């Protein structure tokens, strides 16, 4: 998915979604130990 869309509203919504996903998964475990 293209996150940095030319439309500022679309870009802001996508960045907010990524932030929400990161915050939700950050409480589930330490994913920094996964290699790949």
Short mmCIF file of C-alpha atoms in Angstrom, two decimals:
data_model
loop_
_atom_site.label_atom_id
_atom_site.label_comp_id
_atom_site.label_asym_id
_atom_site.label_seq_id
_atom_site.Cartn_x
_atom_site.Cartn_y
_atom_site.Cartn_z
CA UNK A 1 0.00 0.00 0.00
CA UNK A 2 1.21 3.48 -0.77
CA UNK A 3 1.35 5.34 2.55
CA UNK A 4 2.70 8.71 1.39
CA UNK A 5 -0.17 9.55 -0.92
CA UNK A 6 -0.26 12.96 -2.60
CA UNK A 7 -3.57 13.74 -0.88
CA UNK A 8 -2.74 15.01 2.64
CA UNK A 9 -5.95 13.61 4.12
CA UNK A 10 -5.32 10.13 2.73
CA UNK A 11 -1.70 10.25 3.90
CA UNK A 12 -2.74 11.32 7.42
CA UNK A 13 -5.33 8.53 7.64
CA UNK A 14 -2.84 5.88 6.54
CA UNK A 15 -0.16 7.10 8.94
CA UNK A 16 -2.70 7.09 11.77
CA UNK A 17 -3.64 3.51 10.90
CA UNK A 18 0.01 2.42 10.96
CA UNK A 19 0.48 4.17 14.31
CA UNK A 20 -2.55 2.38 15.76
CA UNK A 21 -1.27 -0.99 14.54
CA UNK A 22 2.17 -0.31 16.00
CA UNK A 23 0.73 0.70 19.36
CA UNK A 24 -1.56 -2.35 19.46
CA UNK A 25 1.20 -4.82 18.61
CA UNK A 26 3.73 -3.09 20.86
CA UNK A 27 1.79 -4.24 23.92
CA UNK A 28 1.62 -7.85 22.67
CA UNK A 29 5.32 -8.64 22.66
CA UNK A 30 8.84 -7.71 21.67
CA UNK A 31 8.89 -8.07 17.89
CA UNK A 32 12.40 -6.64 17.60
CA UNK A 33 13.78 -10.14 18.27
CA UNK A 34 12.24 -11.55 15.08
CA UNK A 35 14.70 -11.80 12.24
CA UNK A 36 13.74 -11.91 8.64
#
